[in-house]
């Protein structure tokens, strides 16, 4: 396999597995967030409408966990690769903290809150004011279960997928749609596609190369 440095426009499609080595748990599998918490109580609009304080308590814990950790070598290597673009399902902001500038966040960010049409960056841990000056609650700017993806973000992602000449998926189980389907837009053009994951996933068969191992096992070699 060619080094990724030989491509003109590499695209990384990343998921929770990339942040494992920073100390952030995945969503599924042993120790996964959704094994411990029922999303219907913590991660959907209905839960927020019913009990915003409980939903904020949960997100404050997650914001705290992210604030306490650092980007890992995988994030850094990807950030250093020239012309690389990133489409991430992660909401932890670690790509940006590693120095990446071209990051499309499909599922929003723990570091932003919104209320009505207003969206603001906010990294306070815990969030000091849960309510907007209007009296309504701020809401994490995250795509929760049952939410639609932002059409402008989708548009940007599709453009990146149409322009790349290699796609590398790192650390995603490929079970959350529509995100899971997106890499196929790039694959349809017959470009090389690489999956890095210690386990076989629901979408492994789509990839031209499946590398069974962790991000830190494979990214340093691929990016050498
Ligand atoms: P998952 O938790 O579903 O999957 C994480 C994947 O990472 C699994 O396939 C693991 O095998 C793999 N993995 C574990 N350790 C790894 C390592 N060191 N290196 C590489 N891979 C490793 O996470 P996602 O696919 O990202 O939504 O989940 C997709 C969406 O579901 C998330 O964006 C989240 C969740 O609900 C929101 O937060 C809105």
CSV table of N, CA and C in Angstrom, one decimal, residues 18-188:
chain,number,residue,atom,x,y,z
A,18,UNK,N,-10.8,6.5,17.3
A,18,UNK,CA,-9.6,7.3,17.1
A,18,UNK,C,-9.3,8.0,18.5
A,19,UNK,N,-10.3,8.3,19.3
A,19,UNK,CA,-10.1,9.0,20.5
A,19,UNK,C,-9.9,8.1,21.7
A,20,UNK,N,-10.0,6.8,21.5
A,20,UNK,CA,-9.8,5.8,22.6
A,20,UNK,C,-8.4,6.0,23.2
A,21,UNK,N,-7.4,6.2,22.4
A,21,UNK,CA,-6.0,6.3,22.9
A,21,UNK,C,-5.8,7.7,23.6
A,22,UNK,N,-6.8,8.6,23.6
A,22,UNK,CA,-6.7,9.8,24.4
A,22,UNK,C,-7.5,9.6,25.7
A,23,UNK,N,-8.1,8.4,25.8
A,23,UNK,CA,-8.8,8.1,27.1
A,23,UNK,C,-10.3,8.3,27.0
A,24,UNK,N,-10.8,8.5,25.8
A,24,UNK,CA,-12.3,8.7,25.7
A,24,UNK,C,-13.0,7.4,25.3
A,25,UNK,N,-14.0,7.0,26.0
A,25,UNK,CA,-14.6,5.7,25.7
A,25,UNK,C,-15.3,5.8,24.3
A,26,UNK,N,-15.5,4.6,23.7
A,26,UNK,CA,-16.3,4.5,22.5
A,26,UNK,C,-17.8,4.5,22.9
A,27,UNK,N,-18.7,4.4,22.0
A,27,UNK,CA,-20.1,4.4,22.3
A,27,UNK,C,-20.7,3.0,22.5
A,28,UNK,N,-20.1,2.1,21.6
A,28,UNK,CA,-20.6,0.7,21.6
A,28,UNK,C,-19.5,-0.2,22.0
A,29,UNK,N,-19.9,-1.4,22.4
A,29,UNK,CA,-18.9,-2.4,22.8
A,29,UNK,C,-18.6,-2.3,24.3
A,30,UNK,N,-17.7,-3.1,24.9
A,30,UNK,CA,-17.4,-3.1,26.3
A,30,UNK,C,-17.0,-1.7,26.7
A,31,UNK,N,-17.6,-1.2,27.8
A,31,UNK,CA,-17.2,0.1,28.3
A,31,UNK,C,-17.8,1.3,27.5
A,32,UNK,N,-18.6,1.0,26.5
A,32,UNK,CA,-19.1,2.0,25.7
A,32,UNK,C,-20.2,2.9,26.4
A,33,UNK,N,-20.3,4.1,26.0
A,33,UNK,CA,-21.2,5.1,26.6
A,33,UNK,C,-22.7,4.6,26.6
A,34,UNK,N,-23.1,4.0,25.4
A,34,UNK,CA,-24.5,3.6,25.3
A,34,UNK,C,-24.7,2.2,25.9
A,35,UNK,N,-23.7,1.6,26.5
A,35,UNK,CA,-23.9,0.4,27.3
A,35,UNK,C,-24.3,0.8,28.7
A,36,UNK,N,-23.8,2.0,29.1
A,36,UNK,CA,-24.0,2.5,30.5
A,36,UNK,C,-25.3,3.4,30.5
A,37,UNK,N,-25.4,4.2,29.5
A,37,UNK,CA,-26.5,5.2,29.5
A,37,UNK,C,-27.5,4.9,28.4
A,38,UNK,N,-28.8,5.1,28.7
A,38,UNK,CA,-29.8,4.9,27.7
A,38,UNK,C,-30.0,6.2,27.0
A,39,UNK,N,-29.8,6.2,25.7
A,39,UNK,CA,-29.8,7.5,24.9
A,39,UNK,C,-31.2,8.1,25.0
A,40,UNK,N,-32.2,7.4,25.3
A,40,UNK,CA,-33.6,8.0,25.3
A,40,UNK,C,-33.7,8.9,26.6
A,41,UNK,N,-32.8,8.7,27.5
A,41,UNK,CA,-32.8,9.6,28.7
A,41,UNK,C,-31.8,10.7,28.6
A,42,UNK,N,-30.8,10.6,27.7
A,42,UNK,CA,-29.7,11.5,27.7
A,42,UNK,C,-29.3,12.2,26.4
A,43,UNK,N,-29.7,11.6,25.3
A,43,UNK,CA,-29.2,12.1,24.0
A,43,UNK,C,-30.2,12.1,22.9
A,44,UNK,N,-31.3,12.7,23.2
A,44,UNK,CA,-32.3,13.0,22.2
A,44,UNK,C,-33.1,14.2,22.6
A,45,UNK,N,-33.7,14.9,21.6
A,45,UNK,CA,-34.5,16.1,21.9
A,45,UNK,C,-35.6,15.8,23.0
A,46,UNK,N,-36.2,14.7,22.9
A,46,UNK,CA,-37.3,14.3,23.8
A,46,UNK,C,-36.8,14.3,25.2
A,47,UNK,N,-35.6,13.7,25.4
A,47,UNK,CA,-35.0,13.7,26.8
A,47,UNK,C,-34.7,15.1,27.3
A,48,UNK,N,-34.2,15.9,26.4
A,48,UNK,CA,-33.9,17.3,26.8
A,48,UNK,C,-35.1,18.1,27.1
A,49,UNK,N,-36.2,17.9,26.3
A,49,UNK,CA,-37.4,18.6,26.6
A,49,UNK,C,-38.0,18.1,28.0
A,50,UNK,N,-37.9,16.9,28.3
A,50,UNK,CA,-38.4,16.3,29.5
A,50,UNK,C,-37.6,16.7,30.7
A,51,UNK,N,-36.3,16.7,30.5
A,51,UNK,CA,-35.4,16.9,31.7
A,51,UNK,C,-34.1,17.5,31.3
A,52,UNK,N,-34.1,18.8,31.0
A,52,UNK,CA,-32.8,19.4,30.5
A,52,UNK,C,-31.7,19.3,31.5
A,53,UNK,N,-32.0,19.4,32.8
A,53,UNK,CA,-30.9,19.3,33.8
A,53,UNK,C,-30.2,18.0,33.8
A,54,UNK,N,-31.0,16.9,33.7
A,54,UNK,CA,-30.3,15.6,33.6
A,54,UNK,C,-29.5,15.5,32.3
A,55,UNK,N,-30.0,16.0,31.2
A,55,UNK,CA,-29.2,15.9,30.0
A,55,UNK,C,-28.0,16.7,30.1
A,56,UNK,N,-28.1,17.9,30.7
A,56,UNK,CA,-26.9,18.7,30.9
A,56,UNK,C,-25.9,18.1,31.9
A,57,UNK,N,-26.4,17.4,32.9
A,57,UNK,CA,-25.4,16.8,33.8
A,57,UNK,C,-24.6,15.7,33.1
A,58,UNK,N,-25.3,15.0,32.2
A,58,UNK,CA,-24.6,14.0,31.4
A,58,UNK,C,-23.5,14.6,30.5
A,59,UNK,N,-24.0,15.7,29.8
A,59,UNK,CA,-23.0,16.4,28.9
A,59,UNK,C,-21.9,17.1,29.6
A,60,UNK,N,-22.2,17.6,30.8
A,60,UNK,CA,-21.1,18.2,31.5
A,60,UNK,C,-20.0,17.2,31.9
A,61,UNK,N,-20.4,16.0,32.2
A,61,UNK,CA,-19.4,14.9,32.5
A,61,UNK,C,-18.6,14.6,31.3
A,62,UNK,N,-19.3,14.6,30.1
A,62,UNK,CA,-18.5,14.3,28.9
A,62,UNK,C,-17.6,15.5,28.5
A,63,UNK,N,-18.1,16.7,28.7
A,63,UNK,CA,-17.2,17.9,28.5
A,63,UNK,C,-16.0,17.8,29.4
A,64,UNK,N,-16.2,17.5,30.6
A,64,UNK,CA,-15.1,17.4,31.6
A,64,UNK,C,-14.1,16.3,31.1
A,65,UNK,N,-14.6,15.2,30.7
A,65,UNK,CA,-13.7,14.1,30.2
A,65,UNK,C,-12.8,14.6,29.0
A,66,UNK,N,-13.5,15.3,28.1
A,66,UNK,CA,-12.7,15.8,26.9
A,66,UNK,C,-11.7,16.9,27.3
A,67,UNK,N,-12.1,17.7,28.2
A,67,UNK,CA,-11.2,18.8,28.7
A,67,UNK,C,-10.0,18.2,29.4
A,68,UNK,N,-10.2,17.1,30.0
A,68,UNK,CA,-9.1,16.5,30.8
A,68,UNK,C,-8.1,15.7,29.9
A,69,UNK,N,-8.4,15.5,28.6
A,69,UNK,CA,-7.5,14.6,27.9
A,69,UNK,C,-6.9,15.4,26.7
A,70,UNK,N,-5.9,14.8,26.1
A,70,UNK,CA,-5.2,15.4,25.0
A,70,UNK,C,-5.3,14.7,23.7
A,71,UNK,N,-5.2,15.4,22.6
A,71,UNK,CA,-5.2,14.6,21.3
A,71,UNK,C,-4.0,13.6,21.3
A,72,UNK,N,-4.2,12.5,20.6
A,72,UNK,CA,-3.2,11.5,20.6
A,72,UNK,C,-2.4,11.5,19.3
A,73,UNK,N,-1.4,10.6,19.2
A,73,UNK,CA,-0.5,10.6,18.0
A,73,UNK,C,-1.3,10.6,16.7
A,74,UNK,N,-2.4,9.8,16.7
A,74,UNK,CA,-3.2,9.6,15.5
A,74,UNK,C,-3.8,11.0,15.1
A,75,UNK,N,-4.4,11.7,16.0
A,75,UNK,CA,-4.9,13.0,15.7
A,75,UNK,C,-3.8,13.9,15.2
A,76,UNK,N,-2.6,13.8,15.8
A,76,UNK,CA,-1.5,14.7,15.4
A,76,UNK,C,-1.0,14.4,14.0
A,77,UNK,N,-0.8,13.1,13.8
A,77,UNK,CA,-0.3,12.7,12.4
A,77,UNK,C,-1.2,13.1,11.3
A,78,UNK,N,-2.5,12.9,11.6
A,78,UNK,CA,-3.5,13.3,10.6
A,78,UNK,C,-3.4,14.9,10.4
A,79,UNK,N,-3.3,15.6,11.5
A,79,UNK,CA,-3.3,17.1,11.4
A,79,UNK,C,-2.1,17.5,10.6
A,80,UNK,N,-1.0,16.8,10.7
A,80,UNK,CA,0.3,17.2,10.0
A,80,UNK,C,0.3,16.8,8.5
A,81,UNK,N,-0.6,16.0,8.1
A,81,UNK,CA,-0.5,15.6,6.7
A,81,UNK,C,-1.1,16.7,5.8
A,82,UNK,N,-0.3,17.1,4.9
A,82,UNK,CA,-0.6,18.2,4.0
A,82,UNK,C,-1.9,17.9,3.2
A,83,UNK,N,-2.7,18.8,3.0
A,83,UNK,CA,-3.9,18.7,2.2
A,83,UNK,C,-5.0,17.7,2.7
A,84,UNK,N,-4.8,17.2,3.9
A,84,UNK,CA,-5.7,16.2,4.4
A,84,UNK,C,-7.0,16.9,4.8
A,85,UNK,N,-8.1,16.2,4.5
A,85,UNK,CA,-9.4,16.7,5.0
A,85,UNK,C,-9.9,15.7,6.0
A,86,UNK,N,-10.8,16.1,6.9
A,86,UNK,CA,-11.3,15.2,7.9
A,86,UNK,C,-12.8,15.3,7.9
A,87,UNK,N,-13.5,14.2,7.9
A,87,UNK,CA,-14.9,14.2,8.2
A,87,UNK,C,-15.0,13.4,9.5
A,88,UNK,N,-15.5,14.0,10.5
A,88,UNK,CA,-15.5,13.2,11.8
A,88,UNK,C,-16.9,13.1,12.3
A,89,UNK,N,-17.1,12.0,13.0
A,89,UNK,CA,-18.4,11.8,13.7
A,89,UNK,C,-18.2,12.2,15.2
A,90,UNK,N,-16.9,12.5,15.5
A,90,UNK,CA,-16.6,12.8,16.9
A,90,UNK,C,-17.0,14.2,17.3
A,91,UNK,N,-17.4,14.3,18.5
A,91,UNK,CA,-17.8,15.7,19.0
A,91,UNK,C,-16.8,16.2,20.0
A,92,UNK,N,-15.6,15.6,20.1
A,92,UNK,CA,-14.7,15.9,21.1
A,92,UNK,C,-13.7,17.1,20.8
A,93,UNK,N,-13.7,17.5,19.5
A,93,UNK,CA,-12.8,18.6,19.1
A,93,UNK,C,-11.4,18.3,19.1
A,94,UNK,N,-11.0,17.0,19.2
A,94,UNK,CA,-9.6,16.7,19.4
A,94,UNK,C,-8.8,16.8,18.0
A,95,UNK,N,-9.5,16.7,16.9
A,95,UNK,CA,-8.8,16.9,15.6
A,95,UNK,C,-8.3,18.4,15.6
A,96,UNK,N,-9.2,19.3,16.0
A,96,UNK,CA,-8.8,20.7,15.9
A,96,UNK,C,-7.7,21.0,17.0
A,97,UNK,N,-7.9,20.4,18.2
A,97,UNK,CA,-6.8,20.7,19.2
A,97,UNK,C,-5.5,20.1,18.8
A,98,UNK,N,-5.5,19.1,17.9
A,98,UNK,CA,-4.2,18.6,17.4
A,98,UNK,C,-3.6,19.5,16.2
A,99,UNK,N,-4.4,20.5,15.8
A,99,UNK,CA,-4.0,21.4,14.8
A,99,UNK,C,-4.6,21.3,13.4
A,100,UNK,N,-5.5,20.4,13.3
A,100,UNK,CA,-6.2,20.2,12.0
A,100,UNK,C,-7.1,21.4,11.8
A,101,UNK,N,-7.1,21.9,10.5
A,101,UNK,CA,-8.0,23.0,10.2
A,101,UNK,C,-9.2,22.6,9.4
A,102,UNK,N,-9.0,21.6,8.5
A,102,UNK,CA,-10.1,21.2,7.6
A,102,UNK,C,-10.9,20.1,8.2
A,103,UNK,N,-11.8,20.4,9.1
A,103,UNK,CA,-12.5,19.4,9.9
A,103,UNK,C,-14.0,19.6,9.7
A,104,UNK,N,-14.7,18.6,9.2
A,104,UNK,CA,-16.1,18.7,9.0
A,104,UNK,C,-16.8,17.8,10.1
A,105,UNK,N,-17.5,18.5,11.0
A,105,UNK,CA,-18.0,17.8,12.2
A,105,UNK,C,-19.5,17.4,11.9
A,106,UNK,N,-19.7,16.1,11.5
A,106,UNK,CA,-21.0,15.6,11.1
A,106,UNK,C,-22.0,15.7,12.3
A,107,UNK,N,-21.5,15.4,13.5
A,107,UNK,CA,-22.4,15.3,14.6
A,107,UNK,C,-22.3,16.4,15.6
A,108,UNK,N,-21.8,17.5,15.1
A,108,UNK,CA,-21.7,18.7,16.0
A,108,UNK,C,-20.5,18.7,16.9
A,109,UNK,N,-20.6,19.4,18.0
A,109,UNK,CA,-19.5,19.5,18.9
A,109,UNK,C,-19.9,19.8,20.4
A,110,UNK,N,-19.2,19.1,21.3
A,110,UNK,CA,-19.4,19.3,22.7
A,110,UNK,C,-19.0,20.7,23.1
A,111,UNK,N,-18.2,21.4,22.3
A,111,UNK,CA,-17.7,22.7,22.6
A,111,UNK,C,-18.5,23.8,22.1
A,112,UNK,N,-19.8,23.5,21.7
A,112,UNK,CA,-20.7,24.6,21.3
A,112,UNK,C,-22.0,24.4,21.9
A,113,UNK,N,-22.7,25.5,22.2
A,113,UNK,CA,-24.1,25.4,22.6
A,113,UNK,C,-25.0,26.2,21.7
A,114,UNK,N,-26.3,25.9,21.7
A,114,UNK,CA,-27.1,26.8,20.9
A,114,UNK,C,-28.5,26.9,21.5
A,115,UNK,N,-29.1,28.0,21.1
A,115,UNK,CA,-30.5,28.3,21.6
A,115,UNK,C,-31.2,29.1,20.5
A,116,UNK,N,-32.3,28.7,20.1
A,116,UNK,CA,-33.0,29.3,18.9
A,116,UNK,C,-32.0,29.3,17.8
A,117,UNK,N,-31.7,30.4,17.2
A,117,UNK,CA,-30.8,30.4,16.0
A,117,UNK,C,-29.4,30.7,16.5
A,118,UNK,N,-29.2,31.0,17.7
A,118,UNK,CA,-27.8,31.4,18.2
A,118,UNK,C,-26.9,30.2,18.6
A,119,UNK,N,-25.7,30.2,18.0
A,119,UNK,CA,-24.8,29.1,18.3
A,119,UNK,C,-23.5,29.8,18.8
A,120,UNK,N,-23.0,29.4,19.9
A,120,UNK,CA,-21.8,29.9,20.5
A,120,UNK,C,-20.8,28.8,20.9
A,121,UNK,N,-19.5,29.1,20.7
A,121,UNK,CA,-18.5,28.2,21.3
A,121,UNK,C,-18.5,28.4,22.8
A,122,UNK,N,-18.4,27.3,23.5
A,122,UNK,CA,-18.3,27.4,24.9
A,122,UNK,C,-17.6,26.1,25.5
A,123,UNK,N,-16.5,26.3,26.1
A,123,UNK,CA,-15.7,25.2,26.6
A,123,UNK,C,-15.7,25.2,28.1
A,124,UNK,N,-16.6,25.9,28.7
A,124,UNK,CA,-16.6,25.9,30.2
A,124,UNK,C,-16.9,24.5,30.7
A,125,UNK,N,-16.3,24.1,31.8
A,125,UNK,CA,-16.5,22.9,32.4
A,125,UNK,C,-16.7,23.1,33.9
A,126,UNK,N,-17.8,22.9,34.5
A,126,UNK,CA,-19.1,22.7,33.8
A,126,UNK,C,-19.6,24.0,33.2
A,127,UNK,N,-20.6,23.8,32.3
A,127,UNK,CA,-21.3,25.0,31.7
A,127,UNK,C,-21.8,25.9,32.9
A,128,UNK,N,-21.4,27.2,32.9
A,128,UNK,CA,-21.8,28.0,34.1
A,128,UNK,C,-23.3,28.4,34.0
A,129,UNK,N,-23.7,28.8,32.9
A,129,UNK,CA,-25.1,29.2,32.7
A,129,UNK,C,-25.9,28.3,31.8
A,130,UNK,N,-26.7,27.4,32.3
A,130,UNK,CA,-27.4,26.5,31.4
A,130,UNK,C,-28.5,27.2,30.7
A,131,UNK,N,-28.9,28.4,31.2
A,131,UNK,CA,-30.0,29.1,30.5
A,131,UNK,C,-29.5,30.3,29.7
A,132,UNK,N,-30.0,30.5,28.6
A,132,UNK,CA,-29.8,31.7,27.7
A,132,UNK,C,-30.5,32.9,28.4
A,133,UNK,N,-30.1,34.1,28.0
A,133,UNK,CA,-30.7,35.3,28.7
A,133,UNK,C,-32.2,35.3,28.5
A,134,UNK,N,-32.7,34.6,27.5
A,134,UNK,CA,-34.2,34.6,27.2
A,134,UNK,C,-34.9,33.7,28.2
A,135,UNK,N,-34.1,33.0,29.0
A,135,UNK,CA,-34.7,32.1,30.0
A,135,UNK,C,-34.8,30.6,29.5
A,136,UNK,N,-34.6,30.5,28.2
A,136,UNK,CA,-34.7,29.1,27.7
A,136,UNK,C,-33.3,28.4,27.9
A,137,UNK,N,-33.3,27.1,27.9
A,137,UNK,CA,-32.1,26.4,28.1
A,137,UNK,C,-31.2,26.4,26.8
A,138,UNK,N,-29.9,26.6,27.0
A,138,UNK,CA,-28.9,26.3,26.0
A,138,UNK,C,-29.0,24.8,25.7
A,139,UNK,N,-28.7,24.4,24.5
A,139,UNK,CA,-28.7,23.0,24.2
A,139,UNK,C,-27.3,22.7,23.6
A,140,UNK,N,-26.8,21.5,23.9
A,140,UNK,CA,-25.5,21.2,23.3
A,140,UNK,C,-25.7,21.2,21.8
A,141,UNK,N,-24.7,21.7,21.0
A,141,UNK,CA,-24.8,21.8,19.6
A,141,UNK,C,-24.4,20.5,19.0
A,142,UNK,N,-25.1,19.4,19.3
A,142,UNK,CA,-24.8,18.1,18.9
A,142,UNK,C,-25.9,17.5,18.1
A,143,UNK,N,-25.6,16.6,17.2
A,143,UNK,CA,-26.7,15.9,16.5
A,143,UNK,C,-27.0,14.7,17.4
A,144,UNK,N,-28.1,14.7,18.0
A,144,UNK,CA,-28.6,13.6,18.9
A,144,UNK,C,-29.3,12.6,18.1
A,145,UNK,N,-29.6,11.5,18.7
A,145,UNK,CA,-30.4,10.5,18.1
A,145,UNK,C,-31.8,11.2,17.7
A,146,UNK,N,-32.3,10.8,16.6
A,146,UNK,CA,-33.5,11.3,16.0
A,146,UNK,C,-33.4,12.7,15.4
A,147,UNK,N,-32.3,13.3,15.5
A,147,UNK,CA,-32.1,14.6,14.9
A,147,UNK,C,-31.7,14.4,13.4
A,148,UNK,N,-31.9,15.5,12.6
A,148,UNK,CA,-31.4,15.5,11.3
A,148,UNK,C,-30.0,16.0,11.3
A,149,UNK,N,-29.2,15.6,10.3
A,149,UNK,CA,-27.8,16.2,10.1
A,149,UNK,C,-28.0,17.5,9.5
A,150,UNK,N,-27.2,18.5,9.8
A,150,UNK,CA,-27.2,19.8,9.2
A,150,UNK,C,-27.0,19.7,7.7
A,151,UNK,N,-28.0,20.2,6.9
A,151,UNK,CA,-27.8,20.0,5.4
A,151,UNK,C,-26.6,20.7,4.9
A,152,UNK,N,-26.1,21.8,5.5
A,152,UNK,CA,-24.9,22.5,5.0
A,152,UNK,C,-23.7,21.7,5.3
A,153,UNK,N,-23.7,21.1,6.5
A,153,UNK,CA,-22.5,20.2,6.8
A,153,UNK,C,-22.5,19.0,5.9
A,154,UNK,N,-23.7,18.4,5.6
A,154,UNK,CA,-23.7,17.3,4.7
A,154,UNK,C,-23.2,17.7,3.3
A,155,UNK,N,-23.6,18.9,2.9
A,155,UNK,CA,-23.2,19.3,1.5
A,155,UNK,C,-21.7,19.4,1.5
A,156,UNK,N,-21.1,20.0,2.5
A,156,UNK,CA,-19.6,20.1,2.6
A,156,UNK,C,-19.0,18.7,2.6
A,157,UNK,N,-19.6,17.8,3.4
A,157,UNK,CA,-19.0,16.5,3.4
A,157,UNK,C,-19.0,15.8,2.1
A,158,UNK,N,-20.1,15.9,1.4
A,158,UNK,CA,-20.3,15.3,0.1
A,158,UNK,C,-19.2,15.9,-0.9
A,159,UNK,N,-19.0,17.2,-0.8
A,159,UNK,CA,-18.0,17.8,-1.7
A,159,UNK,C,-16.6,17.2,-1.4
A,160,UNK,N,-16.3,17.1,-0.1
A,160,UNK,CA,-15.0,16.5,0.2
A,160,UNK,C,-14.9,15.1,-0.3
A,161,UNK,N,-16.0,14.3,-0.2
A,161,UNK,CA,-15.9,12.9,-0.6
A,161,UNK,C,-15.8,12.8,-2.1
A,162,UNK,N,-16.3,13.8,-2.8
A,162,UNK,CA,-16.2,13.8,-4.3
A,162,UNK,C,-14.8,14.3,-4.8
A,163,UNK,N,-14.1,14.9,-3.9
A,163,UNK,CA,-12.8,15.5,-4.3
A,163,UNK,C,-11.6,14.7,-3.9
A,164,UNK,N,-11.8,13.7,-3.0
A,164,UNK,CA,-10.6,13.0,-2.4
A,164,UNK,C,-10.1,12.0,-3.4
A,165,UNK,N,-8.8,11.6,-3.2
A,165,UNK,CA,-8.2,10.5,-4.0
A,165,UNK,C,-7.9,9.3,-3.2
A,166,UNK,N,-8.1,9.3,-1.9
A,166,UNK,CA,-8.0,8.1,-1.0
A,166,UNK,C,-8.9,8.4,0.2
A,167,UNK,N,-9.5,7.4,0.7
A,167,UNK,CA,-10.3,7.6,1.9
A,167,UNK,C,-9.9,6.6,3.0
A,168,UNK,N,-9.7,7.1,4.2
A,168,UNK,CA,-9.2,6.3,5.3
A,168,UNK,C,-10.2,6.4,6.4
A,169,UNK,N,-10.8,5.3,6.8
A,169,UNK,CA,-11.8,5.3,7.9
A,169,UNK,C,-11.1,4.8,9.1
A,170,UNK,N,-11.2,5.6,10.2
A,170,UNK,CA,-10.5,5.2,11.4
A,170,UNK,C,-11.4,5.1,12.6
A,171,UNK,N,-11.6,3.9,13.2
A,171,UNK,CA,-12.3,3.9,14.5
A,171,UNK,C,-13.8,4.1,14.5
A,172,UNK,N,-14.4,3.6,13.4
A,172,UNK,CA,-15.9,3.8,13.5
A,172,UNK,C,-16.6,2.4,13.2
A,173,UNK,N,-17.7,2.2,14.0
A,173,UNK,CA,-18.3,0.9,13.8
A,173,UNK,C,-19.2,0.8,12.6
A,174,UNK,N,-19.5,2.0,12.0
A,174,UNK,CA,-20.3,2.0,10.7
A,174,UNK,C,-21.7,1.6,10.9
A,175,UNK,N,-22.3,1.8,12.0
A,175,UNK,CA,-23.7,1.4,12.2
A,175,UNK,C,-24.6,2.6,12.4
A,176,UNK,N,-24.1,3.8,12.4
A,176,UNK,CA,-24.9,5.0,12.6
A,176,UNK,C,-25.1,5.7,11.2
A,177,UNK,N,-26.4,5.7,10.8
A,177,UNK,CA,-26.7,6.3,9.5
A,177,UNK,C,-27.3,7.7,9.7
A,178,UNK,N,-27.2,8.6,8.8
A,178,UNK,CA,-26.6,8.4,7.4
A,178,UNK,C,-25.1,8.5,7.4
A,179,UNK,N,-24.4,8.8,8.5
A,179,UNK,CA,-22.9,8.9,8.4
A,179,UNK,C,-22.3,7.7,7.8
A,180,UNK,N,-22.7,6.5,8.2
A,180,UNK,CA,-22.0,5.3,7.8
A,180,UNK,C,-22.0,5.1,6.3
A,181,UNK,N,-22.9,5.7,5.6
A,181,UNK,CA,-23.0,5.5,4.2
A,181,UNK,C,-22.1,6.4,3.4
A,182,UNK,N,-21.7,7.5,4.0
A,182,UNK,CA,-21.0,8.6,3.3
A,182,UNK,C,-19.8,8.1,2.6
A,183,UNK,N,-18.9,7.3,3.2
A,183,UNK,CA,-17.7,6.9,2.4
A,183,UNK,C,-18.0,6.3,1.1
A,184,UNK,N,-19.2,5.7,0.9
A,184,UNK,CA,-19.4,5.1,-0.4
A,184,UNK,C,-19.5,6.1,-1.5
A,185,UNK,N,-19.7,7.4,-1.2
A,185,UNK,CA,-19.7,8.4,-2.3
A,185,UNK,C,-18.3,8.5,-2.9
A,186,UNK,N,-17.3,8.4,-2.0
A,186,UNK,CA,-15.9,8.4,-2.5
A,186,UNK,C,-15.6,7.0,-3.2
A,187,UNK,N,-16.0,6.0,-2.6
A,187,UNK,CA,-15.7,4.6,-3.1
A,187,UNK,C,-16.2,4.4,-4.5
A,188,UNK,N,-17.4,5.0,-4.8
A,188,UNK,CA,-18.0,4.8,-6.1
A,188,UNK,C,-17.0,5.2,-7.2
